[in-house]
XYZ file of C-alpha atoms in Angstrom:
682
model
C 4.515 -18.636 22.293
C 4.042 -16.461 25.390
C 7.785 -16.527 26.051
C 8.519 -15.496 22.480
C 6.042 -12.600 22.654
C 7.570 -11.454 25.927
C 11.010 -11.534 24.328
C 9.808 -9.443 21.367
C 8.241 -6.885 23.714
C 11.541 -6.665 25.573
C 13.417 -6.078 22.306
C 11.010 -3.282 21.348
C 11.192 -1.571 24.750
C 14.951 -1.846 25.289
C 16.164 -1.725 21.695
C 18.587 -4.561 22.552
C 18.726 -7.976 20.907
C 19.250 -10.325 23.847
C 18.583 -13.890 22.722
C 17.145 -15.877 25.626
C 16.824 -19.209 23.837
C 18.746 -21.263 21.313
C 18.966 -19.543 17.906
C 17.595 -22.505 15.921
C 14.278 -22.465 17.793
C 13.958 -18.693 17.643
C 14.192 -18.602 13.868
C 11.925 -21.529 13.126
C 8.959 -20.659 15.336
C 8.134 -17.233 13.864
C 7.906 -18.605 10.357
C 4.972 -20.774 11.314
C 3.051 -17.971 13.001
C 3.768 -15.435 10.274
C 2.381 -17.638 7.521
C -1.195 -17.021 8.620
C -3.649 -14.519 7.262
C -3.866 -11.039 8.728
C -7.123 -10.100 10.442
C -8.431 -7.169 8.438
C -10.991 -6.077 11.000
C -8.415 -5.723 13.763
C -6.175 -3.762 11.432
C -8.892 -1.220 10.816
C -9.857 -0.550 14.414
C -8.702 2.681 16.012
C -5.469 2.460 17.944
C -4.518 6.091 18.433
C -1.061 7.453 17.886
C 1.744 5.048 18.585
C 4.443 5.995 16.153
C 7.126 5.668 18.793
C 6.502 1.937 19.108
C 6.948 1.418 15.376
C 10.061 3.574 15.267
C 11.719 1.775 18.157
C 10.797 -1.568 16.648
C 12.263 -0.847 13.248
C 15.308 0.886 14.642
C 16.209 -2.126 16.740
C 15.818 -4.683 13.980
C 17.098 -3.242 10.725
C 20.660 -4.413 11.302
C 19.531 -7.989 12.169
C 22.984 -9.181 13.320
C 21.849 -12.710 14.253
C 20.110 -13.684 11.003
C 21.090 -16.997 9.456
C 22.573 -16.752 5.961
C 21.488 -18.633 2.854
C 23.937 -21.426 2.012
C 23.518 -22.761 -1.528
C 23.597 -26.451 -2.418
C 24.087 -28.085 -5.812
C 22.332 -31.330 -4.830
C 19.115 -30.527 -2.962
C 15.416 -30.502 -3.845
C 14.702 -27.199 -2.096
C 17.948 -25.298 -1.605
C 19.029 -23.433 -4.764
C 22.317 -24.039 -6.539
C 25.109 -21.509 -6.098
C 24.931 -20.562 -9.777
C 21.197 -19.810 -9.423
C 21.764 -17.707 -6.330
C 24.556 -15.734 -7.981
C 22.591 -15.103 -11.173
C 19.502 -13.845 -9.335
C 21.685 -11.580 -7.198
C 23.349 -10.123 -10.267
C 20.025 -9.561 -12.043
C 18.586 -7.721 -9.060
C 21.649 -5.574 -8.604
C 21.737 -4.715 -12.311
C 18.036 -3.772 -12.412
C 18.029 -1.530 -9.358
C 21.363 0.066 -10.259
C 19.898 1.044 -13.633
C 16.778 2.449 -11.984
C 18.763 4.496 -9.470
C 21.043 5.864 -12.198
C 18.011 6.971 -14.217
C 16.382 8.445 -11.106
C 19.453 10.575 -10.398
C 19.168 12.123 -13.866
C 15.710 13.576 -13.139
C 15.410 17.174 -11.852
C 15.010 17.536 -8.085
C 11.332 18.515 -8.107
C 10.265 16.107 -10.865
C 9.093 12.538 -11.232
C 8.769 10.314 -14.263
C 6.012 11.282 -16.678
C 2.473 10.430 -15.577
C 2.687 10.624 -11.790
C 0.823 13.944 -11.782
C -2.270 11.907 -12.707
C -3.371 9.815 -9.701
C -6.149 8.193 -11.752
C -3.593 5.729 -13.156
C -4.178 3.649 -9.986
C -7.939 3.274 -10.504
C -8.402 0.859 -13.444
C -11.293 -1.326 -12.115
C -11.506 0.039 -8.562
C -15.164 0.061 -7.444
C -16.799 3.223 -6.150
C -18.140 3.391 -2.623
C -21.942 3.127 -2.505
C -23.816 6.404 -2.954
C -25.450 5.832 0.439
C -23.203 4.497 3.205
C -24.165 3.118 6.610
C -23.408 5.586 9.405
C -21.436 3.184 11.567
C -19.872 -0.271 11.784
C -18.214 -2.067 8.898
C -18.875 -2.021 5.178
C -18.439 -5.439 3.535
C -17.949 -6.368 -0.093
C -16.494 -9.091 -2.287
C -15.411 -9.572 -5.916
C -17.087 -11.605 -8.645
C -14.730 -13.624 -10.876
C -14.974 -15.468 -14.171
C -12.949 -18.703 -14.328
C -13.282 -20.209 -17.842
C -12.131 -23.582 -19.041
C -14.786 -26.185 -18.235
C -18.361 -26.835 -19.300
C -21.017 -28.395 -17.064
C -22.463 -30.318 -20.066
C -26.052 -29.629 -19.045
C -28.840 -28.520 -21.361
C -31.157 -27.021 -18.783
C -30.380 -23.310 -18.419
C -31.746 -23.159 -14.885
C -29.566 -26.060 -13.816
C -26.523 -24.456 -15.388
C -27.224 -21.216 -13.551
C -27.380 -23.076 -10.246
C -24.312 -25.153 -11.079
C -22.119 -22.407 -12.543
C -18.446 -23.278 -12.020
C -17.249 -20.426 -14.203
C -18.541 -17.465 -12.152
C -17.387 -17.393 -8.543
C -17.331 -14.994 -5.623
C -14.026 -14.108 -3.996
C -12.904 -13.319 -0.465
C -14.706 -10.592 1.449
C -13.131 -7.313 2.498
C -14.178 -5.304 5.544
C -13.994 -1.500 5.595
C -14.135 0.496 8.832
C -16.600 3.408 8.571
C -15.675 5.425 11.661
C -12.766 5.949 14.052
C -12.597 7.275 17.597
C -9.802 9.781 16.958
C -8.459 11.821 14.036
C -4.934 11.446 12.676
C -2.622 13.815 14.536
C 0.068 15.541 12.462
C 2.976 17.664 13.611
C 5.571 20.056 12.236
C 9.135 18.754 12.464
C 12.484 19.360 10.757
C 12.893 15.563 10.568
C 10.813 14.294 7.654
C 11.271 11.326 5.350
C 11.283 13.376 2.155
C 12.697 16.888 2.498
C 14.981 19.492 0.980
C 18.462 18.678 2.257
C 19.941 21.919 0.960
C 18.814 24.776 3.196
C 19.389 27.252 0.363
C 16.996 25.437 -1.960
C 14.201 27.756 -2.992
C 10.637 26.558 -2.334
C 9.455 24.552 -5.303
C 12.982 23.783 -6.549
C 13.596 20.838 -4.223
C 11.743 17.546 -3.837
C 9.550 18.839 -0.977
C 6.419 20.558 -2.331
C 5.758 24.058 -0.951
C 2.741 24.283 1.329
C 2.441 20.498 1.661
C 1.056 20.580 5.220
C -1.633 23.087 4.316
C -2.613 21.270 1.121
C -2.725 17.904 2.922
C -5.104 19.341 5.523
C -7.250 20.802 2.729
C -7.555 17.431 0.996
C -8.081 15.695 4.357
C -11.129 17.899 4.852
C -12.476 17.284 1.334
C -12.054 13.494 1.613
C -13.675 13.376 5.061
C -16.612 15.638 4.236
C -17.352 13.792 0.985
C -17.338 10.535 2.976
C -19.746 11.970 5.550
C -22.001 13.258 2.763
C -22.361 9.647 1.615
C -23.499 8.873 5.179
C -25.954 11.790 5.261
C -24.040 13.656 7.986
C -23.535 17.406 8.496
C -20.181 19.098 9.185
C -19.785 22.041 11.550
C -16.994 24.365 12.617
C -15.928 23.945 16.263
C -14.864 26.366 18.962
C -11.253 25.213 18.479
C -10.969 27.101 15.179
C -8.457 29.949 15.108
C -9.555 33.570 14.999
C -8.137 35.540 12.041
C -5.861 38.457 12.882
C -5.578 41.821 11.118
C -2.325 42.634 9.365
C -0.886 44.701 12.187
C 0.774 44.221 15.547
C 1.902 40.692 14.659
C 5.177 39.991 16.355
C 7.221 37.165 14.961
C 8.475 34.710 17.507
C 9.923 31.248 17.497
C 7.345 28.537 16.988
C 4.806 30.803 15.274
C 3.988 30.600 11.566
C 1.974 33.416 10.031
C -0.168 32.650 6.991
C -0.718 35.909 5.087
C -3.824 35.832 2.908
C -3.755 39.429 1.669
C -6.780 41.488 0.713
C -8.194 39.280 -2.036
C -8.961 36.163 0.026
C -12.659 35.478 0.491
C -14.151 35.274 3.960
C -15.035 31.656 3.272
C -11.373 30.804 2.614
C -10.248 32.653 5.750
C -12.742 30.757 7.927
C -11.819 27.441 6.344
C -8.087 27.867 6.946
C -8.758 28.977 10.532
C -10.467 25.625 11.093
C -7.886 23.522 9.237
C -4.849 24.957 11.060
C -6.302 24.887 14.581
C -4.205 22.967 17.178
C -7.326 20.917 17.969
C -9.872 19.805 15.361
C -11.566 22.973 14.102
C -14.302 21.042 12.320
C -16.304 17.951 13.185
C -19.301 15.914 12.105
C -22.622 15.850 13.881
C -22.950 12.666 15.882
C -19.216 12.294 16.473
C -16.631 9.931 15.073
C -13.953 10.536 12.470
C -13.495 9.504 8.858
C -10.378 7.502 7.887
C -8.768 10.693 6.486
C -9.671 13.181 9.236
C -6.487 14.943 10.384
C -5.276 18.029 12.217
C -1.894 19.537 13.133
C -1.381 19.529 16.878
C 2.213 20.372 17.602
C 5.549 21.822 16.632
C 4.296 25.315 15.778
C 1.465 27.775 16.330
C -0.346 29.116 13.266
C -1.695 32.627 12.847
C -4.062 33.503 9.997
C -3.551 37.101 8.853
C -6.094 38.800 6.626
C -6.226 42.391 5.374
C -10.017 42.324 5.574
C -12.004 41.940 8.779
C -13.581 38.486 8.918
C -16.315 37.314 11.233
C -16.099 33.734 12.456
C -18.939 32.035 14.277
C -18.028 28.767 16.030
C -20.439 25.876 15.470
C -21.491 27.370 12.148
C -22.048 25.366 8.988
C -18.777 24.248 7.377
C -18.402 24.029 3.577
C -19.489 20.974 1.623
C -16.912 18.941 -0.290
C -17.796 20.761 -3.525
C -17.552 24.164 -1.809
C -14.240 23.183 -0.226
C -12.915 22.206 -3.661
C -13.630 25.747 -4.880
C -11.876 27.160 -1.814
C -8.874 24.973 -2.657
C -8.885 26.413 -6.181
C -8.911 29.910 -4.656
C -6.027 28.976 -2.363
C -4.070 27.565 -5.304
C -4.545 30.786 -7.263
C -3.522 32.841 -4.227
C -0.168 31.094 -3.744
C 0.513 29.879 -7.273
C -0.037 26.161 -6.643
C -0.235 25.141 -10.286
C -1.977 21.779 -10.625
C -1.402 21.742 -14.384
C 2.390 21.787 -14.591
C 3.985 19.792 -17.388
C 7.562 18.743 -18.065
C 9.510 17.979 -21.205
C 7.901 14.608 -21.990
C 10.333 12.551 -19.898
C 9.360 13.944 -16.522
C 6.691 16.070 -14.836
C 7.220 18.646 -12.084
C 5.444 17.431 -8.949
C 2.331 19.568 -8.531
C 1.819 20.671 -4.889
C -1.932 20.098 -5.333
C -1.314 16.500 -6.429
C 1.271 16.022 -3.665
C -1.301 16.928 -1.008
C -3.844 14.628 -2.654
C -1.619 11.530 -2.713
C -0.437 12.256 0.842
C -4.049 12.065 2.033
C -4.504 8.776 0.166
C -1.850 7.328 2.507
C -3.352 8.662 5.767
C -5.407 5.507 6.573
C -2.275 3.396 6.050
C -0.411 5.603 8.534
C -3.295 5.197 10.952
C -3.158 1.406 10.685
C 0.629 1.338 11.126
C 0.460 3.791 14.059
C 2.758 6.254 12.318
C 2.543 10.005 12.851
C 2.629 12.297 9.799
C 5.377 14.903 10.020
C 5.772 17.998 7.854
C 8.263 20.767 7.346
C 7.033 24.193 8.442
C 5.235 25.781 5.480
C 6.963 28.738 3.836
C 4.367 30.476 1.675
C 4.463 33.699 -0.288
C 1.531 35.293 -2.069
C 1.885 34.681 -5.802
C -1.464 35.320 -7.535
C -1.696 32.970 -10.525
C -4.422 31.707 -12.803
C -5.105 28.027 -12.248
C -7.240 25.425 -13.999
C -10.050 24.414 -11.629
C -11.193 21.412 -13.681
C -8.490 19.046 -12.400
C -9.367 19.614 -8.741
C -13.057 19.253 -9.557
C -12.328 15.985 -11.364
C -10.447 14.595 -8.359
C -13.446 15.408 -6.162
C -15.858 13.827 -8.651
C -13.779 10.611 -8.559
C -13.346 10.486 -4.776
C -15.649 7.485 -4.292
C -13.153 5.366 -6.265
C -10.044 6.704 -4.532
C -11.628 6.238 -1.101
C -12.338 2.537 -1.663
C -8.645 1.738 -2.051
C -7.323 4.301 0.399
C -9.526 3.349 3.366
C -8.422 -0.314 3.291
C -4.867 -0.426 4.725
C -4.307 -4.111 3.930
C -4.986 -3.393 0.266
C -2.530 -0.498 0.296
C 0.042 -2.739 1.986
C -0.300 -5.355 -0.738
C 0.294 -2.633 -3.342
C 3.334 -0.915 -1.869
C 5.385 -4.039 -1.105
C 4.806 -5.372 -4.613
C 7.357 -2.757 -5.711
C 10.025 -5.397 -4.947
C 8.215 -8.355 -6.542
C 9.669 -9.848 -9.739
C 7.577 -12.378 -11.723
C 10.389 -14.783 -12.643
C 12.006 -14.988 -9.176
C 11.297 -18.407 -7.658
C 10.528 -18.990 -4.001
C 13.892 -20.453 -3.005
C 15.884 -17.538 -4.492
C 13.876 -14.701 -2.932
C 16.761 -14.086 -0.525
C 19.404 -13.162 -3.134
C 16.826 -11.065 -5.019
C 15.979 -8.979 -1.949
C 19.617 -8.926 -0.862
C 20.745 -7.509 -4.207
C 18.001 -4.880 -4.031
C 19.127 -3.936 -0.532
C 22.754 -3.632 -1.640
C 21.726 -0.896 -4.092
C 19.059 0.900 -2.059
C 20.615 0.864 1.401
C 23.145 3.641 0.619
C 20.254 5.839 -0.547
C 18.227 5.112 2.571
C 21.139 5.550 4.974
C 22.014 8.910 3.401
C 18.399 10.095 3.447
C 18.071 10.362 -0.346
C 14.484 9.151 -0.383
C 13.642 11.509 -3.239
C 15.939 9.385 -5.440
C 14.342 6.238 -4.032
C 10.777 7.288 -4.869
C 11.899 8.261 -8.389
C 13.421 4.803 -8.818
C 10.136 3.312 -7.612
C 8.271 5.456 -10.154
C 10.488 4.211 -12.977
C 9.920 0.590 -11.925
C 6.157 0.576 -11.197
C 4.359 3.942 -11.603
C 0.971 2.751 -10.316
C 2.646 1.435 -7.166
C 4.981 4.410 -6.765
C 2.092 6.852 -6.308
C 1.330 5.164 -2.982
C 4.988 5.289 -1.951
C 5.062 8.981 -2.852
C 2.146 9.640 -0.515
C 3.763 7.595 2.260
C 7.075 9.447 1.922
C 5.358 12.848 1.777
C 3.639 12.151 5.107
C 7.130 12.268 6.508
C 7.547 9.568 9.170
C 11.261 8.685 9.524
C 10.180 5.143 10.474
C 9.383 4.344 6.832
C 13.066 3.818 6.045
C 13.303 1.154 8.739
C 10.265 -0.669 7.377
C 11.846 -0.865 3.918
C 15.175 -2.121 5.252
C 13.529 -4.778 7.383
C 11.376 -5.984 4.485
C 14.406 -6.379 2.233
C 16.182 -8.352 4.962
C 13.315 -10.578 6.113
C 10.409 -10.183 3.590
C 8.327 -8.724 6.436
C 8.215 -5.055 7.321
C 8.138 -4.985 11.132
C 8.456 -7.085 14.272
C 5.429 -7.962 16.382
C 2.852 -7.273 13.661
C 1.260 -9.495 11.024
C 2.681 -8.445 7.677
C 0.791 -6.239 5.225
C 3.019 -7.463 2.400
C 0.861 -10.428 1.363
C -0.391 -10.172 -2.238
C -4.049 -9.541 -3.012
C -5.439 -10.773 -6.327
C -8.497 -8.525 -6.078
C -6.398 -5.403 -5.572
C -4.098 -6.445 -8.414
C -7.128 -6.578 -10.722
C -8.466 -3.285 -9.377
C -5.238 -1.415 -10.081
C -3.856 -3.234 -13.123
C -0.622 -3.974 -11.226
C 0.105 -7.699 -10.680
C 1.428 -8.716 -7.275
C 2.012 -12.456 -7.572
C 2.233 -15.457 -9.885
C -1.500 -15.945 -9.203
C -2.246 -12.876 -11.330
C -1.045 -14.731 -14.426
C -2.913 -17.423 -16.366
C -1.721 -21.024 -16.593
C 1.267 -21.431 -18.901
C -0.259 -24.257 -20.980
C -2.819 -27.064 -21.066
C -1.886 -30.458 -19.551
C -3.816 -32.989 -21.651
C -1.602 -36.084 -21.385
C -2.093 -38.182 -18.255
C 1.646 -38.862 -18.008
C 2.653 -35.195 -18.041
C 4.295 -33.373 -15.182
C 2.433 -30.241 -14.116
C 4.219 -27.052 -13.197
C 3.591 -26.345 -9.512
C 2.866 -22.735 -10.438
C 0.055 -23.844 -12.762
C -1.158 -26.395 -10.214
C -1.487 -23.739 -7.523
C -3.150 -21.301 -9.936
C -5.848 -23.856 -10.778
C -6.437 -24.751 -7.142
C -6.637 -21.098 -6.158
C -9.254 -20.402 -8.837
C -11.558 -22.936 -7.169
C -10.958 -21.610 -3.631
C -11.327 -17.878 -4.170
C -13.191 -17.345 -0.891
C -10.555 -19.087 1.221
C -8.777 -16.704 3.607
C -7.240 -19.337 5.886
C -3.695 -18.282 5.049
C -1.856 -15.465 3.320
C -1.258 -15.802 -0.403
C 2.085 -16.587 -2.004
C 3.635 -13.920 -4.236
C 6.786 -15.552 -5.578
C 6.992 -18.079 -8.408
C 6.731 -21.723 -7.221
C 9.405 -24.069 -8.538
C 9.319 -27.720 -9.529
C 6.706 -30.029 -11.061
C 4.221 -32.665 -9.873
C 3.091 -35.769 -11.825
C -0.467 -35.320 -13.025
C -1.349 -38.738 -11.608
C -0.502 -37.454 -8.102
C -2.942 -34.526 -8.441
C -6.607 -34.872 -7.423
C -8.629 -35.989 -10.508
C -11.267 -33.355 -9.807
C -8.757 -30.708 -10.882
C -7.834 -32.344 -14.192
C -10.549 -30.642 -16.311
C -9.099 -27.234 -15.396
C -5.516 -28.369 -15.963
C -6.493 -29.624 -19.418
C -7.760 -26.190 -20.511
C -5.360 -23.254 -20.428
C -7.248 -20.397 -18.798
C -6.901 -17.097 -16.967
C -9.149 -15.876 -14.182
C -10.741 -12.487 -14.910
C -12.322 -9.931 -12.603
C -15.973 -9.096 -13.374
C -17.288 -6.644 -10.771
C -17.590 -5.863 -7.062
C -20.594 -6.332 -4.777
C -21.189 -4.203 -1.661
C -23.451 -5.663 1.044
C -25.357 -2.840 2.753
C -26.558 -3.892 6.190
C -29.509 -2.615 8.176
C -29.005 -3.879 11.681
C -27.624 -7.400 11.439
C -29.282 -8.256 8.134
C -28.163 -7.388 4.612
C -30.722 -4.878 3.330
C -29.448 -4.608 -0.232
C -26.590 -5.355 -2.586
C -24.814 -2.635 -4.550
C -22.986 -3.881 -7.668
C -20.107 -1.656 -8.822
C -18.550 -2.188 -12.252
C -15.435 -0.133 -11.517
C -13.773 3.102 -12.631
C -12.939 2.133 -16.201
C -16.435 0.863 -17.074
C -18.202 3.677 -15.215
C -16.228 6.607 -16.624
C -14.661 5.324 -19.841
C -11.375 6.735 -18.563
C -8.184 4.860 -17.793
C -4.562 5.488 -18.708
C -3.396 2.237 -20.306
C 0.061 3.472 -21.335
C 1.726 3.028 -17.945
C 4.579 0.548 -18.171
C 6.035 -1.534 -15.357
C 9.692 -2.529 -15.473
C 9.059 -6.240 -14.824
C 10.624 -7.861 -17.883
C 12.836 -10.922 -17.493
C 16.449 -9.784 -17.270
C 18.956 -11.547 -19.533
C 22.610 -11.204 -18.553
C 25.724 -12.700 -20.088
C 29.059 -13.428 -18.498
C 30.161 -14.490 -15.035
C 27.621 -13.909 -12.277
C 28.653 -11.860 -9.263
C 28.981 -14.038 -6.177
C 26.238 -13.587 -3.578
C 27.602 -14.333 -0.122
C 25.489 -12.367 2.334
C 21.816 -13.093 1.646
C 19.659 -13.870 4.669
C 18.055 -17.317 4.701
C 14.610 -16.365 6.005
C 13.008 -14.812 2.865
C 13.795 -17.890 0.738
C 12.875 -20.304 3.500
C 9.607 -18.523 4.314
C 8.498 -18.359 0.663
C 9.439 -22.012 0.104
C 7.542 -23.200 3.188
C 4.489 -21.259 2.060
C 4.776 -22.897 -1.372
C 4.982 -26.354 0.229
C 1.992 -25.568 2.429
C -0.121 -24.732 -0.612
C 1.114 -27.759 -2.547
C -0.185 -30.033 0.211
C -3.729 -28.607 0.059
C -5.991 -29.985 -2.665
C -8.890 -28.186 -4.350
C -11.163 -28.976 -1.383
C -8.672 -27.788 1.240
C -7.725 -31.297 2.415
C -4.033 -31.853 3.133
C -1.904 -34.627 1.633
C 1.838 -34.808 2.301
C 2.379 -37.417 -0.426
C 1.973 -34.854 -3.203
C 5.189 -33.153 -2.106
C 7.461 -35.762 -3.702
C 10.471 -34.224 -1.935
C 13.016 -36.844 -0.827
C 13.801 -36.515 2.859
C 11.303 -33.700 3.384
C 10.699 -34.554 7.037
C 14.396 -34.218 7.887
C 15.225 -31.332 5.562
C 16.993 -28.462 7.406
C 14.590 -25.859 5.992
C 11.613 -27.819 7.338
C 13.068 -28.548 10.761
C 10.706 -27.203 13.403
C 7.984 -26.495 10.833
C 4.655 -28.067 11.807
C 3.148 -28.008 8.332
C 3.942 -31.690 7.740
C 1.925 -32.853 10.743
C -1.496 -32.819 9.110
């Protein structure tokens, strides 16, 4: 293991793939280590800025010249038939080609209808507690209802103690403070930009004033979070001093922000703090919220005001509600219309919404050690009336948005589900991802990420909002992460994947991520029946909801198992067709080392009565006629990894004990896909 880690470090540092061992061993060992669960607490600790390490890693691995290819077989229990491989490849290519064609038909600055409303992601997301601890970790877990079996007891108290239908799920840990803020910079190299230099601001895919609006929302998110902790926010001595509108010489590297005569002194002070090269605002007691950000490099900002403005360092900074009103004033000053509407098929991307969704992705960038990059803002005064109610509503709902946003593993499970397809079985994941890559790689290589995010929006709107925020934050490394995922089903070397599905997050957002989010297909009453392995694993999972020993499986399991080979304790659940349902979320508020109280949150939909149901995913089964296109270049590892994970789960019964006999796979111990895999040892 140490030798392998040293080799990976050498690849990252040098950018060269020098294989120091035999290829067979090098490809089998990582699959075992990557099947484990990711440690959420480590993910959420502060690691500073290390975007260069991610960029070098992805740049050196996206081509993957040494990857073993999937070779089909028409007579094997695990390896798919050539006809199956070809059909899945053709379905994937057809789907993504259709999505890209539709995306190209949308105007440059528009997305599909509905993406100007971020609340579509909130369905049953719980709010943060109204009173948060000031430090450490916040812990919570879901409460599920699993119907389908009665305890057959008359005593109500006994039934309450022996309730097999209401179960707690796995805990999540949320980091409440970081050592450093997120450091942004101005750069001409951004993931999502205006390729045409003659494109007028607002006419291309890049929203005007995105950097400024992102910093505004970063402040509002952070201050609202600190208000929940009972903390005060102050301006610092790093804040800029406003300049009068005279004797300002333009020079390279300086950006002047003209506020005119109508800007309030409060707005001038606020922008002087937001655009400072070091944090111009901070919280008493130190530490930083997950969304705290500043712009450190690339340019120097100058705030120009027609009216003299006094600025006292260390003075009281605005509250989140006051900052929201300042954002409304800023939007009116520059014409940032948050209420734009399209023709019914698409919506213009509101700059206000763009800044909001970019801030949602900041904690994910922090966890991935990516640095946000923005184009230099080009702003012109354009006084316009603007509806303040939308901004106020976003601020009122922040406790829901923050729950999802501040948990990077949850965001990771959402974004990579953009490529998940319900009917794709584990052993044909490779041709599915390969066909997707064949369509999307030309877009990525040519830098047309605006078309890519539109295709994502047409496929899964609730998921695409997160991708939009990630693209708007601008790191060029994002393209490499996508390419590597489509080649290997993991997004980067040397890191545990964030692509594992999360059944809690799927219920929160209303966007399924795996076969586990579906109910069993039917009831298995007859003792001599064969049980679908998908239904078998669903039933077992429902009785082990707190188990975090290994990452979950997203793709559809294949094959069947005789009911007589399945543990009898599971039969009552197999004999009743059922679907697990999410009930609510419980926060555990600690005081010292002990839990002082529990805070039950019902979720956004129940709390507010608001949720946009009419958001459609493009996940239907694809039916194609005619000869399938031959798939000849799919990498083996995605299919092999998904299949091994399926086998691993099949060997674990409802109590977590392992039994290799339930596999019923002839020659499993000598199968080429299982060679070197240690899962059969126990």
